[in-house]
Amino acid sequence: MKVLGIDIGGSGIKAAIVNTKTGELLSERHRIDTPKPATPEAVAKVVNEMVDHFNWKKAIGCSFPTTIVNGKCIHPGNLSEKWLNVKVDKLFRKECKLPFYVSNDADLAGLAEVSLGAAKKEKGVVIMVTIGTGIGSGLFFNGNLIPNLEIGKMLHTDGEIIEFYTADSVRKKRI
């Protein structure tokens, strides 16, 4: 089965057509900078640009860089405060007129690893950590997702969230 996979990131929005059985990219990856500010309306327009770029007419899988519960953003993450309580899947469905499945980006990266990758045959606890604009994490037990573990939101000793010190975006600012 083929699906258009879209990854919403703090600095870029990426997409490609993916074989869901193998994880193989069936197209070149396309990237558009995340709009500033990254409001729901601005990001939805870029998502629609991605759909148009691939001339896609079927369902879309979308990874999102913060906590998502039943398609709803319950933490604004590194985007905009305006995302709080937005039904992301509904917003993108309305903008693109196509069905959307939206979940946390690190949860989906981990799901790919336990389904197709390095953690496919692992038993017990598996943790996926993604490092980019922020820090994401996915937790699995015996191949089953325990959703929305956000280790990047753990507090540092000074009370600030840890990703303010350890994300790749911090490294890039210091270079």
mmCIF file with all atom_site columns, C-alpha atoms in Angstrom:
data_model
loop_
_atom_site.group_PDB
_atom_site.id
_atom_site.type_symbol
_atom_site.label_atom_id
_atom_site.label_alt_id
_atom_site.label_comp_id
_atom_site.label_asym_id
_atom_site.label_entity_id
_atom_site.label_seq_id
_atom_site.pdbx_PDB_ins_code
_atom_site.Cartn_x
_atom_site.Cartn_y
_atom_site.Cartn_z
_atom_site.occupancy
_atom_site.B_iso_or_equiv
_atom_site.pdbx_formal_charge
_atom_site.auth_seq_id
_atom_site.auth_comp_id
_atom_site.auth_asym_id
_atom_site.auth_atom_id
_atom_site.pdbx_PDB_model_num
ATOM 1   C CA . MET A 1 1   ? 0.000   0.000  0.000  1.00 0.00 ? 1   MET A CA 1
ATOM 2   C CA . LYS A 1 2   ? 1.175   3.534  -0.743 1.00 0.00 ? 2   LYS A CA 1
ATOM 3   C CA . VAL A 1 3   ? 0.566   6.549  1.446  1.00 0.00 ? 3   VAL A CA 1
ATOM 4   C CA . LEU A 1 4   ? 1.704   10.148 1.396  1.00 0.00 ? 4   LEU A CA 1
ATOM 5   C CA . GLY A 1 5   ? 3.660   10.656 4.590  1.00 0.00 ? 5   GLY A CA 1
ATOM 6   C CA . ILE A 1 6   ? 4.031   14.207 5.866  1.00 0.00 ? 6   ILE A CA 1
ATOM 7   C CA . ASP A 1 7   ? 6.313   15.147 8.757  1.00 0.00 ? 7   ASP A CA 1
ATOM 8   C CA . ILE A 1 8   ? 5.547   18.463 10.430 1.00 0.00 ? 8   ILE A CA 1
ATOM 9   C CA . GLY A 1 9   ? 8.727   19.747 12.068 1.00 0.00 ? 9   GLY A CA 1
ATOM 10  C CA . GLY A 1 10  ? 9.677   22.874 13.945 1.00 0.00 ? 10  GLY A CA 1
ATOM 11  C CA . SER A 1 11  ? 11.926  24.056 11.109 1.00 0.00 ? 11  SER A CA 1
ATOM 12  C CA . GLY A 1 12  ? 10.711  22.109 8.073  1.00 0.00 ? 12  GLY A CA 1
ATOM 13  C CA . ILE A 1 13  ? 7.747   20.190 6.693  1.00 0.00 ? 13  ILE A CA 1
ATOM 14  C CA . LYS A 1 14  ? 8.810   17.127 4.725  1.00 0.00 ? 14  LYS A CA 1
ATOM 15  C CA . ALA A 1 15  ? 6.855   14.641 2.628  1.00 0.00 ? 15  ALA A CA 1
ATOM 16  C CA . ALA A 1 16  ? 7.273   11.604 0.401  1.00 0.00 ? 16  ALA A CA 1
ATOM 17  C CA . ILE A 1 17  ? 5.197   8.734  -0.933 1.00 0.00 ? 17  ILE A CA 1
ATOM 18  C CA . VAL A 1 18  ? 5.910   5.664  1.210  1.00 0.00 ? 18  VAL A CA 1
ATOM 19  C CA . ASN A 1 19  ? 5.388   1.922  0.814  1.00 0.00 ? 19  ASN A CA 1
ATOM 20  C CA . THR A 1 20  ? 3.661   1.044  4.106  1.00 0.00 ? 20  THR A CA 1
ATOM 21  C CA . LYS A 1 21  ? 4.714   -2.633 3.915  1.00 0.00 ? 21  LYS A CA 1
ATOM 22  C CA . THR A 1 22  ? 8.462   -1.946 3.619  1.00 0.00 ? 22  THR A CA 1
ATOM 23  C CA . GLY A 1 23  ? 8.900   1.684  4.723  1.00 0.00 ? 23  GLY A CA 1
ATOM 24  C CA . GLU A 1 24  ? 10.647  2.396  1.423  1.00 0.00 ? 24  GLU A CA 1
ATOM 25  C CA . LEU A 1 25  ? 10.311  5.890  -0.042 1.00 0.00 ? 25  LEU A CA 1
ATOM 26  C CA . LEU A 1 26  ? 8.641   5.648  -3.451 1.00 0.00 ? 26  LEU A CA 1
ATOM 27  C CA . SER A 1 27  ? 9.323   9.284  -4.340 1.00 0.00 ? 27  SER A CA 1
ATOM 28  C CA . GLU A 1 28  ? 11.917  11.932 -3.657 1.00 0.00 ? 28  GLU A CA 1
ATOM 29  C CA . ARG A 1 29  ? 11.448  13.678 -0.334 1.00 0.00 ? 29  ARG A CA 1
ATOM 30  C CA . HIS A 1 30  ? 10.108  17.230 -0.697 1.00 0.00 ? 30  HIS A CA 1
ATOM 31  C CA . ARG A 1 31  ? 10.752  19.900 1.972  1.00 0.00 ? 31  ARG A CA 1
ATOM 32  C CA . ILE A 1 32  ? 9.203   23.293 2.653  1.00 0.00 ? 32  ILE A CA 1
ATOM 33  C CA . ASP A 1 33  ? 10.273  25.515 5.547  1.00 0.00 ? 33  ASP A CA 1
ATOM 34  C CA . THR A 1 34  ? 7.837   25.583 8.447  1.00 0.00 ? 34  THR A CA 1
ATOM 35  C CA . PRO A 1 35  ? 6.090   28.963 8.302  1.00 0.00 ? 35  PRO A CA 1
ATOM 36  C CA . LYS A 1 36  ? 6.916   31.581 10.924 1.00 0.00 ? 36  LYS A CA 1
ATOM 37  C CA . PRO A 1 37  ? 4.809   31.909 12.929 1.00 0.00 ? 37  PRO A CA 1
ATOM 38  C CA . ALA A 1 38  ? 3.751   28.253 12.702 1.00 0.00 ? 38  ALA A CA 1
ATOM 39  C CA . THR A 1 39  ? 0.047   28.873 13.294 1.00 0.00 ? 39  THR A CA 1
ATOM 40  C CA . PRO A 1 40  ? -2.519  26.193 12.474 1.00 0.00 ? 40  PRO A CA 1
ATOM 41  C CA . GLU A 1 41  ? -3.737  28.058 9.388  1.00 0.00 ? 41  GLU A CA 1
ATOM 42  C CA . ALA A 1 42  ? -0.207  28.689 8.036  1.00 0.00 ? 42  ALA A CA 1
ATOM 43  C CA . VAL A 1 43  ? 0.914   25.082 8.549  1.00 0.00 ? 43  VAL A CA 1
ATOM 44  C CA . ALA A 1 44  ? -2.314  23.740 7.015  1.00 0.00 ? 44  ALA A CA 1
ATOM 45  C CA . LYS A 1 45  ? -1.606  25.771 3.871  1.00 0.00 ? 45  LYS A CA 1
ATOM 46  C CA . VAL A 1 46  ? 1.889   24.253 3.582  1.00 0.00 ? 46  VAL A CA 1
ATOM 47  C CA . VAL A 1 47  ? 0.416   20.777 4.118  1.00 0.00 ? 47  VAL A CA 1
ATOM 48  C CA . ASN A 1 48  ? -1.966  21.490 1.234  1.00 0.00 ? 48  ASN A CA 1
ATOM 49  C CA . GLU A 1 49  ? 1.036   22.601 -0.881 1.00 0.00 ? 49  GLU A CA 1
ATOM 50  C CA . MET A 1 50  ? 2.609   19.198 -0.167 1.00 0.00 ? 50  MET A CA 1
ATOM 51  C CA . VAL A 1 51  ? -0.544  17.374 -1.245 1.00 0.00 ? 51  VAL A CA 1
ATOM 52  C CA . ASP A 1 52  ? -0.607  19.441 -4.458 1.00 0.00 ? 52  ASP A CA 1
ATOM 53  C CA . HIS A 1 53  ? 3.129   18.864 -5.069 1.00 0.00 ? 53  HIS A CA 1
ATOM 54  C CA . PHE A 1 54  ? 2.561   15.092 -5.091 1.00 0.00 ? 54  PHE A CA 1
ATOM 55  C CA . ASN A 1 55  ? -0.857  15.392 -6.799 1.00 0.00 ? 55  ASN A CA 1
ATOM 56  C CA . TRP A 1 56  ? -2.092  13.116 -4.009 1.00 0.00 ? 56  TRP A CA 1
ATOM 57  C CA . LYS A 1 57  ? -5.760  12.028 -3.883 1.00 0.00 ? 57  LYS A CA 1
ATOM 58  C CA . LYS A 1 58  ? -5.841  9.400  -1.123 1.00 0.00 ? 58  LYS A CA 1
ATOM 59  C CA . ALA A 1 59  ? -5.361  9.148  2.648  1.00 0.00 ? 59  ALA A CA 1
ATOM 60  C CA . ILE A 1 60  ? -2.361  10.830 4.287  1.00 0.00 ? 60  ILE A CA 1
ATOM 61  C CA . GLY A 1 61  ? -0.291  9.887  7.321  1.00 0.00 ? 61  GLY A CA 1
ATOM 62  C CA . CYS A 1 62  ? 1.087   12.854 9.210  1.00 0.00 ? 62  CYS A CA 1
ATOM 63  C CA . SER A 1 63  ? 3.574   13.031 12.050 1.00 0.00 ? 63  SER A CA 1
ATOM 64  C CA . PHE A 1 64  ? 3.260   16.017 14.351 1.00 0.00 ? 64  PHE A CA 1
ATOM 65  C CA . PRO A 1 65  ? 5.908   17.397 16.755 1.00 0.00 ? 65  PRO A CA 1
ATOM 66  C CA . THR A 1 66  ? 3.974   17.338 20.003 1.00 0.00 ? 66  THR A CA 1
ATOM 67  C CA . THR A 1 67  ? 1.418   15.444 22.056 1.00 0.00 ? 67  THR A CA 1
ATOM 68  C CA . ILE A 1 68  ? -1.607  14.322 20.019 1.00 0.00 ? 68  ILE A CA 1
ATOM 69  C CA . VAL A 1 69  ? -4.582  12.501 21.549 1.00 0.00 ? 69  VAL A CA 1
ATOM 70  C CA . ASN A 1 70  ? -7.311  11.320 19.162 1.00 0.00 ? 70  ASN A CA 1
ATOM 71  C CA . GLY A 1 71  ? -6.121  13.816 16.535 1.00 0.00 ? 71  GLY A CA 1
ATOM 72  C CA . LYS A 1 72  ? -6.155  16.722 18.999 1.00 0.00 ? 72  LYS A CA 1
ATOM 73  C CA . CYS A 1 73  ? -3.077  18.756 19.961 1.00 0.00 ? 73  CYS A CA 1
ATOM 74  C CA . ILE A 1 74  ? -2.900  18.918 23.756 1.00 0.00 ? 74  ILE A CA 1
ATOM 75  C CA . HIS A 1 75  ? 0.459   20.741 23.957 1.00 0.00 ? 75  HIS A CA 1
ATOM 76  C CA . PRO A 1 76  ? 1.672   23.403 21.506 1.00 0.00 ? 76  PRO A CA 1
ATOM 77  C CA . GLY A 1 77  ? 5.248   22.061 21.470 1.00 0.00 ? 77  GLY A CA 1
ATOM 78  C CA . ASN A 1 78  ? 7.698   24.175 19.457 1.00 0.00 ? 78  ASN A CA 1
ATOM 79  C CA . LEU A 1 79  ? 5.122   25.518 17.026 1.00 0.00 ? 79  LEU A CA 1
ATOM 80  C CA . SER A 1 80  ? 2.599   28.117 18.214 1.00 0.00 ? 80  SER A CA 1
ATOM 81  C CA . GLU A 1 81  ? 0.393   28.430 21.292 1.00 0.00 ? 81  GLU A CA 1
ATOM 82  C CA . LYS A 1 82  ? -2.517  28.592 18.835 1.00 0.00 ? 82  LYS A CA 1
ATOM 83  C CA . TRP A 1 83  ? -2.229  24.803 18.299 1.00 0.00 ? 83  TRP A CA 1
ATOM 84  C CA . LEU A 1 84  ? -3.500  24.035 21.796 1.00 0.00 ? 84  LEU A CA 1
ATOM 85  C CA . ASN A 1 85  ? -6.742  21.999 21.568 1.00 0.00 ? 85  ASN A CA 1
ATOM 86  C CA . VAL A 1 86  ? -6.809  22.063 17.749 1.00 0.00 ? 86  VAL A CA 1
ATOM 87  C CA . LYS A 1 87  ? -8.112  18.869 16.108 1.00 0.00 ? 87  LYS A CA 1
ATOM 88  C CA . VAL A 1 88  ? -5.137  18.641 13.747 1.00 0.00 ? 88  VAL A CA 1
ATOM 89  C CA . ASP A 1 89  ? -6.557  15.787 11.667 1.00 0.00 ? 89  ASP A CA 1
ATOM 90  C CA . LYS A 1 90  ? -9.819  17.693 11.165 1.00 0.00 ? 90  LYS A CA 1
ATOM 91  C CA . LEU A 1 91  ? -7.997  20.936 10.246 1.00 0.00 ? 91  LEU A CA 1
ATOM 92  C CA . PHE A 1 92  ? -5.837  19.196 7.616  1.00 0.00 ? 92  PHE A CA 1
ATOM 93  C CA . ARG A 1 93  ? -8.812  17.198 6.308  1.00 0.00 ? 93  ARG A CA 1
ATOM 94  C CA . LYS A 1 94  ? -10.770 20.421 5.840  1.00 0.00 ? 94  LYS A CA 1
ATOM 95  C CA . GLU A 1 95  ? -7.849  22.231 4.145  1.00 0.00 ? 95  GLU A CA 1
ATOM 96  C CA . CYS A 1 96  ? -6.923  19.362 1.787  1.00 0.00 ? 96  CYS A CA 1
ATOM 97  C CA . LYS A 1 97  ? -10.291 17.621 1.397  1.00 0.00 ? 97  LYS A CA 1
ATOM 98  C CA . LEU A 1 98  ? -8.621  14.260 2.083  1.00 0.00 ? 98  LEU A CA 1
ATOM 99  C CA . PRO A 1 99  ? -8.567  11.836 5.038  1.00 0.00 ? 99  PRO A CA 1
ATOM 100 C CA . PHE A 1 100 ? -5.692  12.386 7.497  1.00 0.00 ? 100 PHE A CA 1
ATOM 101 C CA . TYR A 1 101 ? -4.203  10.239 10.223 1.00 0.00 ? 101 TYR A CA 1
ATOM 102 C CA . VAL A 1 102 ? -2.147  12.417 12.614 1.00 0.00 ? 102 VAL A CA 1
ATOM 103 C CA . SER A 1 103 ? -0.041  11.290 15.568 1.00 0.00 ? 103 SER A CA 1
ATOM 104 C CA . ASN A 1 104 ? 3.057   12.261 17.527 1.00 0.00 ? 104 ASN A CA 1
ATOM 105 C CA . ASP A 1 105 ? 6.193   12.209 15.366 1.00 0.00 ? 105 ASP A CA 1
ATOM 106 C CA . ALA A 1 106 ? 8.409   10.194 17.721 1.00 0.00 ? 106 ALA A CA 1
ATOM 107 C CA . ASP A 1 107 ? 5.603   7.682  18.386 1.00 0.00 ? 107 ASP A CA 1
ATOM 108 C CA . LEU A 1 108 ? 5.321   7.137  14.626 1.00 0.00 ? 108 LEU A CA 1
ATOM 109 C CA . ALA A 1 109 ? 9.105   6.903  14.153 1.00 0.00 ? 109 ALA A CA 1
ATOM 110 C CA . GLY A 1 110 ? 9.180   4.287  16.894 1.00 0.00 ? 110 GLY A CA 1
ATOM 111 C CA . LEU A 1 111 ? 6.249   2.447  15.342 1.00 0.00 ? 111 LEU A CA 1
ATOM 112 C CA . ALA A 1 112 ? 8.208   2.243  12.088 1.00 0.00 ? 112 ALA A CA 1
ATOM 113 C CA . GLU A 1 113 ? 11.213  0.813  13.956 1.00 0.00 ? 113 GLU A CA 1
ATOM 114 C CA . VAL A 1 114 ? 9.233   -1.827 15.870 1.00 0.00 ? 114 VAL A CA 1
ATOM 115 C CA . SER A 1 115 ? 7.274   -2.765 12.728 1.00 0.00 ? 115 SER A CA 1
ATOM 116 C CA . LEU A 1 116 ? 9.977   -2.620 10.052 1.00 0.00 ? 116 LEU A CA 1
ATOM 117 C CA . GLY A 1 117 ? 13.334  -1.656 11.524 1.00 0.00 ? 117 GLY A CA 1
ATOM 118 C CA . ALA A 1 118 ? 15.965  -2.279 14.152 1.00 0.00 ? 118 ALA A CA 1
ATOM 119 C CA . ALA A 1 119 ? 13.467  -3.001 16.956 1.00 0.00 ? 119 ALA A CA 1
ATOM 120 C CA . LYS A 1 120 ? 11.274  -5.384 14.942 1.00 0.00 ? 120 LYS A CA 1
ATOM 121 C CA . LYS A 1 121 ? 12.087  -8.489 16.992 1.00 0.00 ? 121 LYS A CA 1
ATOM 122 C CA . GLU A 1 122 ? 12.849  -6.774 20.301 1.00 0.00 ? 122 GLU A CA 1
ATOM 123 C CA . LYS A 1 123 ? 10.904  -7.761 23.401 1.00 0.00 ? 123 LYS A CA 1
ATOM 124 C CA . GLY A 1 124 ? 10.478  -5.684 26.525 1.00 0.00 ? 124 GLY A CA 1
ATOM 125 C CA . VAL A 1 125 ? 11.022  -1.933 26.556 1.00 0.00 ? 125 VAL A CA 1
ATOM 126 C CA . VAL A 1 126 ? 12.093  -0.004 23.455 1.00 0.00 ? 126 VAL A CA 1
ATOM 127 C CA . ILE A 1 127 ? 12.543  3.762  23.517 1.00 0.00 ? 127 ILE A CA 1
ATOM 128 C CA . MET A 1 128 ? 12.815  5.826  20.334 1.00 0.00 ? 128 MET A CA 1
ATOM 129 C CA . VAL A 1 129 ? 14.422  9.247  20.755 1.00 0.00 ? 129 VAL A CA 1
ATOM 130 C CA . THR A 1 130 ? 14.278  11.855 17.994 1.00 0.00 ? 130 THR A CA 1
ATOM 131 C CA . ILE A 1 131 ? 16.483  14.935 18.136 1.00 0.00 ? 131 ILE A CA 1
ATOM 132 C CA . GLY A 1 132 ? 15.690  17.971 16.000 1.00 0.00 ? 132 GLY A CA 1
ATOM 133 C CA . THR A 1 133 ? 14.135  21.342 16.770 1.00 0.00 ? 133 THR A CA 1
ATOM 134 C CA . GLY A 1 134 ? 12.972  19.613 19.949 1.00 0.00 ? 134 GLY A CA 1
ATOM 135 C CA . ILE A 1 135 ? 13.399  16.191 21.512 1.00 0.00 ? 135 ILE A CA 1
ATOM 136 C CA . GLY A 1 136 ? 10.767  13.555 20.876 1.00 0.00 ? 136 GLY A CA 1
ATOM 137 C CA . SER A 1 137 ? 10.394  10.104 22.335 1.00 0.00 ? 137 SER A CA 1
ATOM 138 C CA . GLY A 1 138 ? 8.310   7.007  21.764 1.00 0.00 ? 138 GLY A CA 1
ATOM 139 C CA . LEU A 1 139 ? 7.949   4.226  24.326 1.00 0.00 ? 139 LEU A CA 1
ATOM 140 C CA . PHE A 1 140 ? 7.083   0.625  23.431 1.00 0.00 ? 140 PHE A CA 1
ATOM 141 C CA . PHE A 1 141 ? 6.609   -2.488 25.524 1.00 0.00 ? 141 PHE A CA 1
ATOM 142 C CA . ASN A 1 142 ? 6.654   -5.803 23.657 1.00 0.00 ? 142 ASN A CA 1
ATOM 143 C CA . GLY A 1 143 ? 5.979   -3.904 20.434 1.00 0.00 ? 143 GLY A CA 1
ATOM 144 C CA . ASN A 1 144 ? 2.982   -2.009 21.851 1.00 0.00 ? 144 ASN A CA 1
ATOM 145 C CA . LEU A 1 145 ? 3.033   1.789  21.905 1.00 0.00 ? 145 LEU A CA 1
ATOM 146 C CA . ILE A 1 146 ? 2.645   3.629  25.196 1.00 0.00 ? 146 ILE A CA 1
ATOM 147 C CA . PRO A 1 147 ? 1.774   6.975  23.578 1.00 0.00 ? 147 PRO A CA 1
ATOM 148 C CA . ASN A 1 148 ? 2.894   10.524 24.194 1.00 0.00 ? 148 ASN A CA 1
ATOM 149 C CA . LEU A 1 149 ? 5.987   10.026 26.319 1.00 0.00 ? 149 LEU A CA 1
ATOM 150 C CA . GLU A 1 150 ? 7.640   13.443 26.072 1.00 0.00 ? 150 GLU A CA 1
ATOM 151 C CA . ILE A 1 151 ? 11.089  13.142 27.647 1.00 0.00 ? 151 ILE A CA 1
ATOM 152 C CA . GLY A 1 152 ? 12.075  16.427 26.007 1.00 0.00 ? 152 GLY A CA 1
ATOM 153 C CA . LYS A 1 153 ? 9.558   18.085 28.348 1.00 0.00 ? 153 LYS A CA 1
ATOM 154 C CA . MET A 1 154 ? 11.265  16.732 31.481 1.00 0.00 ? 154 MET A CA 1
ATOM 155 C CA . LEU A 1 155 ? 12.601  19.492 33.679 1.00 0.00 ? 155 LEU A CA 1
ATOM 156 C CA . HIS A 1 156 ? 16.280  20.371 33.931 1.00 0.00 ? 156 HIS A CA 1
ATOM 157 C CA . THR A 1 157 ? 17.696  21.173 37.391 1.00 0.00 ? 157 THR A CA 1
ATOM 158 C CA . ASP A 1 158 ? 16.819  24.858 36.901 1.00 0.00 ? 158 ASP A CA 1
ATOM 159 C CA . GLY A 1 159 ? 13.159  24.072 36.176 1.00 0.00 ? 159 GLY A CA 1
ATOM 160 C CA . GLU A 1 160 ? 13.380  24.703 32.397 1.00 0.00 ? 160 GLU A CA 1
ATOM 161 C CA . ILE A 1 161 ? 12.446  21.864 30.063 1.00 0.00 ? 161 ILE A CA 1
ATOM 162 C CA . ILE A 1 162 ? 15.430  19.749 29.071 1.00 0.00 ? 162 ILE A CA 1
ATOM 163 C CA . GLU A 1 163 ? 15.097  20.191 25.306 1.00 0.00 ? 163 GLU A CA 1
ATOM 164 C CA . PHE A 1 164 ? 16.000  23.876 25.728 1.00 0.00 ? 164 PHE A CA 1
ATOM 165 C CA . TYR A 1 165 ? 19.517  22.579 26.491 1.00 0.00 ? 165 TYR A CA 1
ATOM 166 C CA . THR A 1 166 ? 19.833  19.392 24.453 1.00 0.00 ? 166 THR A CA 1
ATOM 167 C CA . ALA A 1 167 ? 17.900  19.608 21.171 1.00 0.00 ? 167 ALA A CA 1
ATOM 168 C CA . ASP A 1 168 ? 19.704  19.846 17.839 1.00 0.00 ? 168 ASP A CA 1
ATOM 169 C CA . SER A 1 169 ? 18.269  23.353 17.439 1.00 0.00 ? 169 SER A CA 1
ATOM 170 C CA . VAL A 1 170 ? 20.300  24.397 20.508 1.00 0.00 ? 170 VAL A CA 1
ATOM 171 C CA . ARG A 1 171 ? 23.479  22.917 19.017 1.00 0.00 ? 171 ARG A CA 1
ATOM 172 C CA . LYS A 1 172 ? 22.914  24.813 15.773 1.00 0.00 ? 172 LYS A CA 1
ATOM 173 C CA . LYS A 1 173 ? 22.411  28.103 17.644 1.00 0.00 ? 173 LYS A CA 1
ATOM 174 C CA . ARG A 1 174 ? 25.706  27.611 19.495 1.00 0.00 ? 174 ARG A CA 1
ATOM 175 C CA . ILE A 1 175 ? 27.766  26.933 16.347 1.00 0.00 ? 175 ILE A CA 1
#
